[in-house]
Amino acid sequence: MHVLKLAKKEDIDVLFNPAPAVNLLPAAFSITHLVVDETEAAILSGCDEEKLQDMDGLKTVAAGFRDWGANNVVTTLGGRGVIYAEEMGLTGLITTKRVNVVDATAPGDAFIGAYALEAVKPDFKVAVAVEEASGAAAFAVKKKGA
């Protein structure tokens, strides 16, 4: 919490991936990028994970995180894809590339790393970052070993 408050005070962009998730106060969400999976989204928002099985529920939770101060919200949905809500108010769904999964150890880490690389670019666009990150996650599961 201290680091998030300091970053806000100093106007520093933050990419926050609260894994494993713990219930945080809404004040912690004054961040640039919040990247969560369905379970983390449910824990942080206080909603049932079942609510995140349809687009309306996903959009509602993302809007809640945006109301709390997260500029860009990205929720990974495993094989269903990735939903995002961005600073400019746009929401989108990127479908997942179908691949033969050999090892599901590290797709989340690959996703976060690729998203972070996109996030520091001057011409950053959430949809592009999510596409690139999804591709990296899909690539990560195709071989044994993280």
Tab-separated table of N, CA and C in Angstrom:
chain	number	residue	atom	x	y	z
A	1	MET	N	0.822	-1.193	0.000
A	1	MET	CA	0.000	0.000	0.000
A	1	MET	C	0.866	1.257	0.000
A	2	HIS	N	1.936	1.230	0.767
A	2	HIS	CA	2.795	2.407	0.868
A	2	HIS	C	3.363	2.784	-0.504
A	3	VAL	N	3.809	1.785	-1.263
A	3	VAL	CA	4.395	2.054	-2.575
A	3	VAL	C	3.347	2.628	-3.515
A	4	LEU	N	2.123	2.102	-3.466
A	4	LEU	CA	1.062	2.624	-4.330
A	4	LEU	C	0.736	4.076	-3.985
A	5	LYS	N	0.693	4.393	-2.708
A	5	LYS	CA	0.424	5.773	-2.288
A	5	LYS	C	1.558	6.703	-2.711
A	6	LEU	N	2.790	6.244	-2.570
A	6	LEU	CA	3.943	7.047	-2.970
A	6	LEU	C	3.939	7.279	-4.483
A	7	ALA	N	3.638	6.253	-5.252
A	7	ALA	CA	3.578	6.401	-6.713
A	7	ALA	C	2.507	7.415	-7.103
A	8	LYS	N	1.367	7.377	-6.437
A	8	LYS	CA	0.303	8.342	-6.723
A	8	LYS	C	0.783	9.758	-6.411
A	9	LYS	N	1.405	9.918	-5.264
A	9	LYS	CA	1.897	11.233	-4.846
A	9	LYS	C	2.921	11.784	-5.839
A	10	GLU	N	3.777	10.909	-6.360
A	10	GLU	CA	4.839	11.316	-7.274
A	10	GLU	C	4.415	11.257	-8.748
A	11	ASP	N	3.154	10.916	-9.002
A	11	ASP	CA	2.612	10.812	-10.366
A	11	ASP	C	3.410	9.822	-11.229
A	12	ILE	N	3.645	8.642	-10.652
A	12	ILE	CA	4.381	7.583	-11.333
A	12	ILE	C	3.386	6.539	-11.830
A	13	ASP	N	3.510	6.156	-13.102
A	13	ASP	CA	2.662	5.105	-13.647
A	13	ASP	C	2.961	3.784	-12.949
A	14	VAL	N	1.904	3.032	-12.645
A	14	VAL	CA	2.042	1.743	-11.974
A	14	VAL	C	1.273	0.680	-12.736
A	15	LEU	N	1.933	-0.449	-12.983
A	15	LEU	CA	1.276	-1.645	-13.476
A	15	LEU	C	1.162	-2.568	-12.261
A	16	PHE	N	-0.062	-2.854	-11.860
A	16	PHE	CA	-0.299	-3.625	-10.639
A	16	PHE	C	-0.970	-4.944	-10.984
A	17	ASN	N	-0.300	-6.037	-10.612
A	17	ASN	CA	-0.845	-7.376	-10.782
A	17	ASN	C	-0.862	-8.031	-9.409
A	18	PRO	N	-1.977	-7.909	-8.709
A	18	PRO	CA	-2.053	-8.397	-7.321
A	18	PRO	C	-2.228	-9.914	-7.245
A	19	ALA	N	-1.150	-10.623	-7.528
A	19	ALA	CA	-1.211	-12.081	-7.489
A	19	ALA	C	-0.212	-12.594	-6.465
A	20	PRO	N	-0.654	-13.331	-5.492
A	20	PRO	CA	-2.049	-13.691	-5.235
A	20	PRO	C	-2.817	-12.497	-4.672
A	21	ALA	N	-4.076	-12.444	-4.998
A	21	ALA	CA	-4.911	-11.301	-4.611
A	21	ALA	C	-5.269	-11.343	-3.132
A	22	VAL	N	-5.317	-10.171	-2.557
A	22	VAL	CA	-5.866	-9.971	-1.217
A	22	VAL	C	-6.841	-8.809	-1.328
A	23	ASN	N	-7.783	-8.756	-0.450
A	23	ASN	CA	-8.768	-7.683	-0.501
A	23	ASN	C	-8.098	-6.365	-0.102
A	24	LEU	N	-8.082	-5.404	-1.018
A	24	LEU	CA	-7.472	-4.099	-0.782
A	24	LEU	C	-8.547	-3.030	-0.731
A	25	LEU	N	-8.225	-1.946	-0.077
A	25	LEU	CA	-9.146	-0.821	-0.049
A	25	LEU	C	-9.169	-0.140	-1.407
A	26	PRO	N	-10.303	0.406	-1.819
A	26	PRO	CA	-10.376	1.095	-3.107
A	26	PRO	C	-9.332	2.195	-3.269
A	27	ALA	N	-8.884	2.790	-2.182
A	27	ALA	CA	-7.891	3.860	-2.266
A	27	ALA	C	-6.588	3.383	-2.890
A	28	ALA	N	-6.338	2.064	-2.856
A	28	ALA	CA	-5.105	1.531	-3.418
A	28	ALA	C	-5.103	1.549	-4.935
A	29	PHE	N	-6.239	1.804	-5.554
A	29	PHE	CA	-6.363	1.633	-6.992
A	29	PHE	C	-6.077	2.876	-7.814
A	30	SER	N	-5.392	3.822	-7.291
A	30	SER	CA	-4.999	4.968	-8.097
A	30	SER	C	-3.755	4.570	-8.881
A	31	ILE	N	-3.979	3.721	-9.887
A	31	ILE	CA	-2.888	3.139	-10.646
A	31	ILE	C	-3.193	3.223	-12.137
A	32	THR	N	-2.159	3.069	-12.952
A	32	THR	CA	-2.323	3.187	-14.395
A	32	THR	C	-2.870	1.904	-15.011
A	33	HIS	N	-2.328	0.761	-14.608
A	33	HIS	CA	-2.710	-0.521	-15.201
A	33	HIS	C	-2.995	-1.534	-14.097
A	34	LEU	N	-4.188	-2.070	-14.078
A	34	LEU	CA	-4.541	-3.171	-13.186
A	34	LEU	C	-4.741	-4.401	-14.057
A	35	VAL	N	-3.943	-5.441	-13.830
A	35	VAL	CA	-4.045	-6.672	-14.602
A	35	VAL	C	-4.332	-7.808	-13.630
A	36	VAL	N	-5.495	-8.446	-13.816
A	36	VAL	CA	-5.936	-9.511	-12.909
A	36	VAL	C	-6.504	-10.678	-13.711
A	37	ASP	N	-6.588	-11.832	-13.056
A	37	ASP	CA	-7.348	-12.927	-13.655
A	37	ASP	C	-8.730	-12.931	-13.005
A	38	GLU	N	-9.569	-13.872	-13.393
A	38	GLU	CA	-10.950	-13.893	-12.885
A	38	GLU	C	-11.013	-14.033	-11.368
A	39	THR	N	-10.192	-14.906	-10.820
A	39	THR	CA	-10.203	-15.125	-9.370
A	39	THR	C	-9.775	-13.863	-8.637
A	40	GLU	N	-8.710	-13.227	-9.113
A	40	GLU	CA	-8.236	-11.989	-8.492
A	40	GLU	C	-9.281	-10.887	-8.604
A	41	ALA	N	-9.944	-10.793	-9.748
A	41	ALA	CA	-10.997	-9.790	-9.939
A	41	ALA	C	-12.129	-10.010	-8.938
A	42	ALA	N	-12.506	-11.261	-8.724
A	42	ALA	CA	-13.578	-11.568	-7.776
A	42	ALA	C	-13.170	-11.188	-6.353
A	43	ILE	N	-11.948	-11.538	-5.959
A	43	ILE	CA	-11.475	-11.228	-4.602
A	43	ILE	C	-11.419	-9.721	-4.388
A	44	LEU	N	-10.808	-9.006	-5.327
A	44	LEU	CA	-10.640	-7.556	-5.174
A	44	LEU	C	-11.968	-6.802	-5.200
A	45	SER	N	-12.893	-7.266	-6.030
A	45	SER	CA	-14.180	-6.562	-6.158
A	45	SER	C	-15.189	-7.005	-5.106
A	46	GLY	N	-14.943	-8.172	-4.504
A	46	GLY	CA	-15.888	-8.695	-3.525
A	46	GLY	C	-17.101	-9.367	-4.151
A	47	CYS	N	-17.042	-9.656	-5.448
A	47	CYS	CA	-18.184	-10.290	-6.109
A	47	CYS	C	-17.953	-11.798	-6.218
A	48	ASP	N	-19.007	-12.534	-6.479
A	48	ASP	CA	-18.881	-13.968	-6.723
A	48	ASP	C	-18.218	-14.178	-8.080
A	49	GLU	N	-17.369	-15.183	-8.155
A	49	GLU	CA	-16.688	-15.472	-9.420
A	49	GLU	C	-17.690	-15.840	-10.512
A	50	GLU	N	-18.842	-16.370	-10.119
A	50	GLU	CA	-19.887	-16.700	-11.096
A	50	GLU	C	-20.338	-15.472	-11.876
A	51	LYS	N	-20.309	-14.304	-11.218
A	51	LYS	CA	-20.708	-13.061	-11.875
A	51	LYS	C	-19.795	-12.736	-13.055
A	52	LEU	N	-18.581	-13.277	-13.024
A	52	LEU	CA	-17.598	-12.982	-14.059
A	52	LEU	C	-17.663	-13.958	-15.231
A	53	GLN	N	-18.726	-14.733	-15.309
A	53	GLN	CA	-18.875	-15.686	-16.399
A	53	GLN	C	-19.541	-15.074	-17.619
A	54	ASP	N	-20.087	-13.863	-17.497
A	54	ASP	CA	-20.697	-13.216	-18.663
A	54	ASP	C	-20.149	-11.796	-18.821
A	55	MET	N	-20.313	-11.259	-20.008
A	55	MET	CA	-19.753	-9.944	-20.330
A	55	MET	C	-20.298	-8.834	-19.450
A	56	ASP	N	-21.586	-8.878	-19.123
A	56	ASP	CA	-22.158	-7.822	-18.282
A	56	ASP	C	-21.469	-7.780	-16.920
A	57	GLY	N	-21.279	-8.945	-16.311
A	57	GLY	CA	-20.609	-9.001	-15.014
A	57	GLY	C	-19.172	-8.538	-15.100
A	58	LEU	N	-18.475	-8.961	-16.143
A	58	LEU	CA	-17.083	-8.546	-16.338
A	58	LEU	C	-16.968	-7.041	-16.530
A	59	LYS	N	-17.857	-6.478	-17.336
A	59	LYS	CA	-17.841	-5.024	-17.566
A	59	LYS	C	-18.162	-4.264	-16.286
A	60	THR	N	-19.085	-4.778	-15.493
A	60	THR	CA	-19.458	-4.122	-14.236
A	60	THR	C	-18.280	-4.088	-13.270
A	61	VAL	N	-17.589	-5.214	-13.134
A	61	VAL	CA	-16.430	-5.274	-12.237
A	61	VAL	C	-15.314	-4.366	-12.742
A	62	ALA	N	-15.048	-4.384	-14.053
A	62	ALA	CA	-14.013	-3.503	-14.618
A	62	ALA	C	-14.367	-2.039	-14.387
A	63	ALA	N	-15.635	-1.692	-14.578
A	63	ALA	CA	-16.073	-0.307	-14.339
A	63	ALA	C	-15.891	0.070	-12.872
A	64	GLY	N	-16.119	-0.879	-11.987
A	64	GLY	CA	-15.905	-0.627	-10.560
A	64	GLY	C	-14.444	-0.326	-10.262
A	65	PHE	N	-13.539	-1.092	-10.850
A	65	PHE	CA	-12.109	-0.821	-10.664
A	65	PHE	C	-11.736	0.531	-11.251
A	66	ARG	N	-12.324	0.875	-12.388
A	66	ARG	CA	-12.051	2.194	-12.980
A	66	ARG	C	-12.577	3.294	-12.065
A	67	ASP	N	-13.756	3.084	-11.473
A	67	ASP	CA	-14.306	4.071	-10.531
A	67	ASP	C	-13.400	4.243	-9.317
A	68	TRP	N	-12.720	3.184	-8.937
A	68	TRP	CA	-11.798	3.243	-7.795
A	68	TRP	C	-10.486	3.942	-8.147
A	69	GLY	N	-10.231	4.146	-9.464
A	69	GLY	CA	-9.037	4.878	-9.861
A	69	GLY	C	-8.061	4.135	-10.745
A	70	ALA	N	-8.367	2.915	-11.166
A	70	ALA	CA	-7.489	2.198	-12.096
A	70	ALA	C	-7.795	2.693	-13.511
A	71	ASN	N	-6.812	3.261	-14.179
A	71	ASN	CA	-7.047	3.820	-15.519
A	71	ASN	C	-7.372	2.744	-16.540
A	72	ASN	N	-6.548	1.717	-16.603
A	72	ASN	CA	-6.718	0.627	-17.554
A	72	ASN	C	-6.873	-0.672	-16.772
A	73	VAL	N	-7.956	-1.387	-17.028
A	73	VAL	CA	-8.229	-2.645	-16.321
A	73	VAL	C	-8.215	-3.776	-17.332
A	74	VAL	N	-7.407	-4.788	-17.053
A	74	VAL	CA	-7.288	-5.950	-17.919
A	74	VAL	C	-7.589	-7.188	-17.081
A	75	THR	N	-8.556	-7.987	-17.540
A	75	THR	CA	-8.906	-9.223	-16.832
A	75	THR	C	-8.716	-10.396	-17.772
A	76	THR	N	-7.796	-11.289	-17.401
A	76	THR	CA	-7.560	-12.474	-18.215
A	76	THR	C	-8.592	-13.535	-17.856
A	77	LEU	N	-9.063	-14.231	-18.889
A	77	LEU	CA	-10.160	-15.187	-18.719
A	77	LEU	C	-9.773	-16.594	-19.163
A	78	GLY	N	-8.494	-16.910	-19.112
A	78	GLY	CA	-8.044	-18.231	-19.554
A	78	GLY	C	-8.382	-18.442	-21.018
A	79	GLY	N	-8.968	-19.574	-21.325
A	79	GLY	CA	-9.305	-19.915	-22.699
A	79	GLY	C	-10.374	-19.049	-23.327
A	80	ARG	N	-11.077	-18.245	-22.516
A	80	ARG	CA	-12.125	-17.368	-23.066
A	80	ARG	C	-11.568	-16.064	-23.602
A	81	GLY	N	-10.331	-15.734	-23.260
A	81	GLY	CA	-9.741	-14.509	-23.780
A	81	GLY	C	-9.386	-13.512	-22.696
A	82	VAL	N	-9.438	-12.248	-23.060
A	82	VAL	CA	-9.072	-11.142	-22.176
A	82	VAL	C	-10.047	-10.001	-22.415
A	83	ILE	N	-10.594	-9.458	-21.343
A	83	ILE	CA	-11.435	-8.263	-21.460
A	83	ILE	C	-10.651	-7.080	-20.901
A	84	TYR	N	-10.819	-5.933	-21.530
A	84	TYR	CA	-10.139	-4.746	-21.029
A	84	TYR	C	-11.091	-3.553	-21.034
A	85	ALA	N	-10.847	-2.653	-20.108
A	85	ALA	CA	-11.546	-1.365	-20.036
A	85	ALA	C	-10.444	-0.325	-19.920
A	86	GLU	N	-10.417	0.605	-20.849
A	86	GLU	CA	-9.301	1.539	-20.864
A	86	GLU	C	-9.679	2.941	-20.449
A	87	GLU	N	-8.638	3.704	-20.241
A	87	GLU	CA	-8.718	5.080	-19.763
A	87	GLU	C	-9.717	5.919	-20.554
A	88	MET	N	-9.798	5.690	-21.849
A	88	MET	CA	-10.671	6.488	-22.691
A	88	MET	C	-12.118	5.989	-22.668
A	89	GLY	N	-12.398	4.979	-21.835
A	89	GLY	CA	-13.760	4.491	-21.694
A	89	GLY	C	-14.118	3.341	-22.614
A	90	LEU	N	-13.197	2.929	-23.472
A	90	LEU	CA	-13.471	1.825	-24.384
A	90	LEU	C	-13.311	0.496	-23.672
A	91	THR	N	-14.144	-0.470	-24.051
A	91	THR	CA	-14.056	-1.815	-23.509
A	91	THR	C	-13.976	-2.778	-24.680
A	92	GLY	N	-13.144	-3.797	-24.546
A	92	GLY	CA	-13.020	-4.763	-25.617
A	92	GLY	C	-12.759	-6.154	-25.101
A	93	LEU	N	-12.971	-7.129	-25.966
A	93	LEU	CA	-12.690	-8.521	-25.662
A	93	LEU	C	-11.765	-9.052	-26.741
A	94	ILE	N	-10.641	-9.583	-26.330
A	94	ILE	CA	-9.691	-10.213	-27.237
A	94	ILE	C	-9.809	-11.714	-27.010
A	95	THR	N	-10.111	-12.452	-28.063
A	95	THR	CA	-10.221	-13.900	-27.908
A	95	THR	C	-8.840	-14.532	-27.878
A	96	THR	N	-8.748	-15.652	-27.192
A	96	THR	CA	-7.485	-16.356	-27.027
A	96	THR	C	-7.177	-17.203	-28.248
A	97	LYS	N	-5.914	-17.203	-28.639
A	97	LYS	CA	-5.468	-18.084	-29.715
A	97	LYS	C	-5.483	-19.516	-29.188
A	98	ARG	N	-6.061	-20.433	-29.945
A	98	ARG	CA	-6.110	-21.835	-29.542
A	98	ARG	C	-4.747	-22.485	-29.812
A	99	VAL	N	-4.174	-23.062	-28.772
A	99	VAL	CA	-2.896	-23.760	-28.895
A	99	VAL	C	-2.966	-25.063	-28.118
A	100	ASN	N	-2.042	-25.965	-28.415
A	100	ASN	CA	-1.920	-27.196	-27.667
A	100	ASN	C	-1.148	-26.890	-26.381
A	101	VAL	N	-1.816	-26.999	-25.240
A	101	VAL	CA	-1.191	-26.674	-23.961
A	101	VAL	C	-0.365	-27.863	-23.487
A	102	VAL	N	0.944	-27.611	-23.314
A	102	VAL	CA	1.863	-28.625	-22.812
A	102	VAL	C	2.136	-28.384	-21.337
A	103	ASP	N	2.296	-27.122	-20.950
A	103	ASP	CA	2.623	-26.771	-19.563
A	103	ASP	C	1.990	-25.423	-19.236
A	104	ALA	N	1.057	-25.433	-18.314
A	104	ALA	CA	0.326	-24.203	-17.952
A	104	ALA	C	0.950	-23.478	-16.764
A	105	THR	N	2.263	-23.638	-16.587
A	105	THR	CA	2.940	-23.044	-15.436
A	105	THR	C	3.042	-21.521	-15.502
A	106	ALA	N	3.330	-20.960	-16.656
A	106	ALA	CA	3.718	-19.548	-16.674
A	106	ALA	C	2.992	-18.632	-17.649
A	107	PRO	N	1.792	-18.932	-18.117
A	107	PRO	CA	1.186	-17.991	-19.066
A	107	PRO	C	0.894	-16.627	-18.439
A	108	GLY	N	0.546	-16.590	-17.171
A	108	GLY	CA	0.277	-15.308	-16.513
A	108	GLY	C	1.505	-14.431	-16.447
A	109	ASP	N	2.641	-15.023	-16.113
A	109	ASP	CA	3.893	-14.261	-16.063
A	109	ASP	C	4.279	-13.754	-17.446
A	110	ALA	N	4.114	-14.607	-18.459
A	110	ALA	CA	4.418	-14.185	-19.830
A	110	ALA	C	3.500	-13.042	-20.255
A	111	PHE	N	2.226	-13.146	-19.887
A	111	PHE	CA	1.261	-12.095	-20.220
A	111	PHE	C	1.691	-10.770	-19.592
A	112	ILE	N	1.981	-10.779	-18.289
A	112	ILE	CA	2.366	-9.545	-17.582
A	112	ILE	C	3.635	-8.943	-18.190
A	113	GLY	N	4.625	-9.778	-18.480
A	113	GLY	CA	5.868	-9.273	-19.053
A	113	GLY	C	5.657	-8.603	-20.397
A	114	ALA	N	4.895	-9.254	-21.274
A	114	ALA	CA	4.641	-8.683	-22.601
A	114	ALA	C	3.797	-7.413	-22.498
A	115	TYR	N	2.807	-7.412	-21.611
A	115	TYR	CA	1.980	-6.218	-21.417
A	115	TYR	C	2.851	-5.059	-20.922
A	116	ALA	N	3.736	-5.341	-19.971
A	116	ALA	CA	4.616	-4.302	-19.425
A	116	ALA	C	5.508	-3.699	-20.504
A	117	LEU	N	6.021	-4.543	-21.399
A	117	LEU	CA	6.845	-4.028	-22.501
A	117	LEU	C	6.057	-3.069	-23.388
A	118	GLU	N	4.802	-3.378	-23.620
A	118	GLU	CA	3.953	-2.488	-24.419
A	118	GLU	C	3.612	-1.209	-23.648
A	119	ALA	N	3.398	-1.347	-22.343
A	119	ALA	CA	2.943	-0.213	-21.523
A	119	ALA	C	3.941	0.933	-21.463
A	120	VAL	N	5.217	0.642	-21.674
A	120	VAL	CA	6.217	1.712	-21.600
A	120	VAL	C	6.459	2.395	-22.945
A	121	LYS	N	5.793	1.929	-23.971
A	121	LYS	CA	5.960	2.557	-25.286
A	121	LYS	C	5.193	3.881	-25.338
A	122	PRO	N	5.755	4.884	-26.010
A	122	PRO	CA	5.087	6.186	-26.072
A	122	PRO	C	3.731	6.144	-26.785
A	123	ASP	N	3.566	5.205	-27.707
A	123	ASP	CA	2.298	5.108	-28.439
A	123	ASP	C	1.420	3.974	-27.893
A	124	PHE	N	1.479	3.756	-26.584
A	124	PHE	CA	0.760	2.655	-25.924
A	124	PHE	C	-0.734	2.659	-26.253
A	125	LYS	N	-1.231	1.472	-26.569
A	125	LYS	CA	-2.664	1.238	-26.761
A	125	LYS	C	-2.996	-0.064	-26.055
A	126	VAL	N	-4.032	-0.047	-25.225
A	126	VAL	CA	-4.387	-1.222	-24.433
A	126	VAL	C	-4.665	-2.421	-25.331
A	127	ALA	N	-5.438	-2.230	-26.388
A	127	ALA	CA	-5.787	-3.356	-27.259
A	127	ALA	C	-4.543	-4.016	-27.847
A	128	VAL	N	-3.564	-3.221	-28.259
A	128	VAL	CA	-2.322	-3.761	-28.812
A	128	VAL	C	-1.558	-4.516	-27.726
A	129	ALA	N	-1.480	-3.931	-26.538
A	129	ALA	CA	-0.776	-4.579	-25.426
A	129	ALA	C	-1.420	-5.920	-25.073
A	130	VAL	N	-2.740	-5.961	-25.062
A	130	VAL	CA	-3.451	-7.196	-24.736
A	130	VAL	C	-3.228	-8.251	-25.826
A	131	GLU	N	-3.245	-7.841	-27.075
A	131	GLU	CA	-2.975	-8.778	-28.174
A	131	GLU	C	-1.573	-9.371	-28.052
A	132	GLU	N	-0.588	-8.507	-27.840
A	132	GLU	CA	0.797	-8.973	-27.706
A	132	GLU	C	0.949	-9.880	-26.483
A	133	ALA	N	0.361	-9.495	-25.376
A	133	ALA	CA	0.455	-10.273	-24.143
A	133	ALA	C	-0.237	-11.625	-24.281
A	134	SER	N	-1.363	-11.648	-24.975
A	134	SER	CA	-2.073	-12.911	-25.211
A	134	SER	C	-1.232	-13.853	-26.057
A	135	GLY	N	-0.567	-13.288	-27.055
A	135	GLY	CA	0.315	-14.098	-27.894
A	135	GLY	C	1.475	-14.679	-27.097
A	136	ALA	N	2.052	-13.883	-26.209
A	136	ALA	CA	3.145	-14.364	-25.374
A	136	ALA	C	2.684	-15.469	-24.428
A	137	ALA	N	1.496	-15.306	-23.864
A	137	ALA	CA	0.937	-16.334	-22.962
A	137	ALA	C	0.676	-17.625	-23.718
A	138	ALA	N	0.139	-17.509	-24.925
A	138	ALA	CA	-0.126	-18.700	-25.738
A	138	ALA	C	1.187	-19.410	-26.091
A	139	PHE	N	2.200	-18.659	-26.404
A	139	PHE	CA	3.505	-19.235	-26.726
A	139	PHE	C	4.101	-19.936	-25.503
A	140	ALA	N	3.908	-19.354	-24.326
A	140	ALA	CA	4.510	-19.881	-23.098
A	140	ALA	C	3.996	-21.272	-22.730
A	141	VAL	N	2.787	-21.613	-23.109
A	141	VAL	CA	2.224	-22.906	-22.703
A	141	VAL	C	2.546	-24.028	-23.699
A	142	LYS	N	3.181	-23.709	-24.808
A	142	LYS	CA	3.404	-24.700	-25.859
A	142	LYS	C	4.592	-25.622	-25.606
A	143	LYS	N	5.441	-25.283	-24.607
A	143	LYS	CA	6.612	-26.105	-24.293
A	143	LYS	C	6.646	-26.409	-22.798
A	144	LYS	N	7.327	-27.470	-22.449
A	144	LYS	CA	7.493	-27.857	-21.047
A	144	LYS	C	8.531	-26.944	-20.391
A	145	GLY	N	8.227	-26.484	-19.172
A	145	GLY	CA	9.172	-25.667	-18.413
A	145	GLY	C	8.863	-24.197	-18.503
A	146	ALA	N	8.831	-23.540	-17.359
A	146	ALA	CA	8.488	-22.124	-17.316
A	146	ALA	C	9.654	-21.252	-17.694
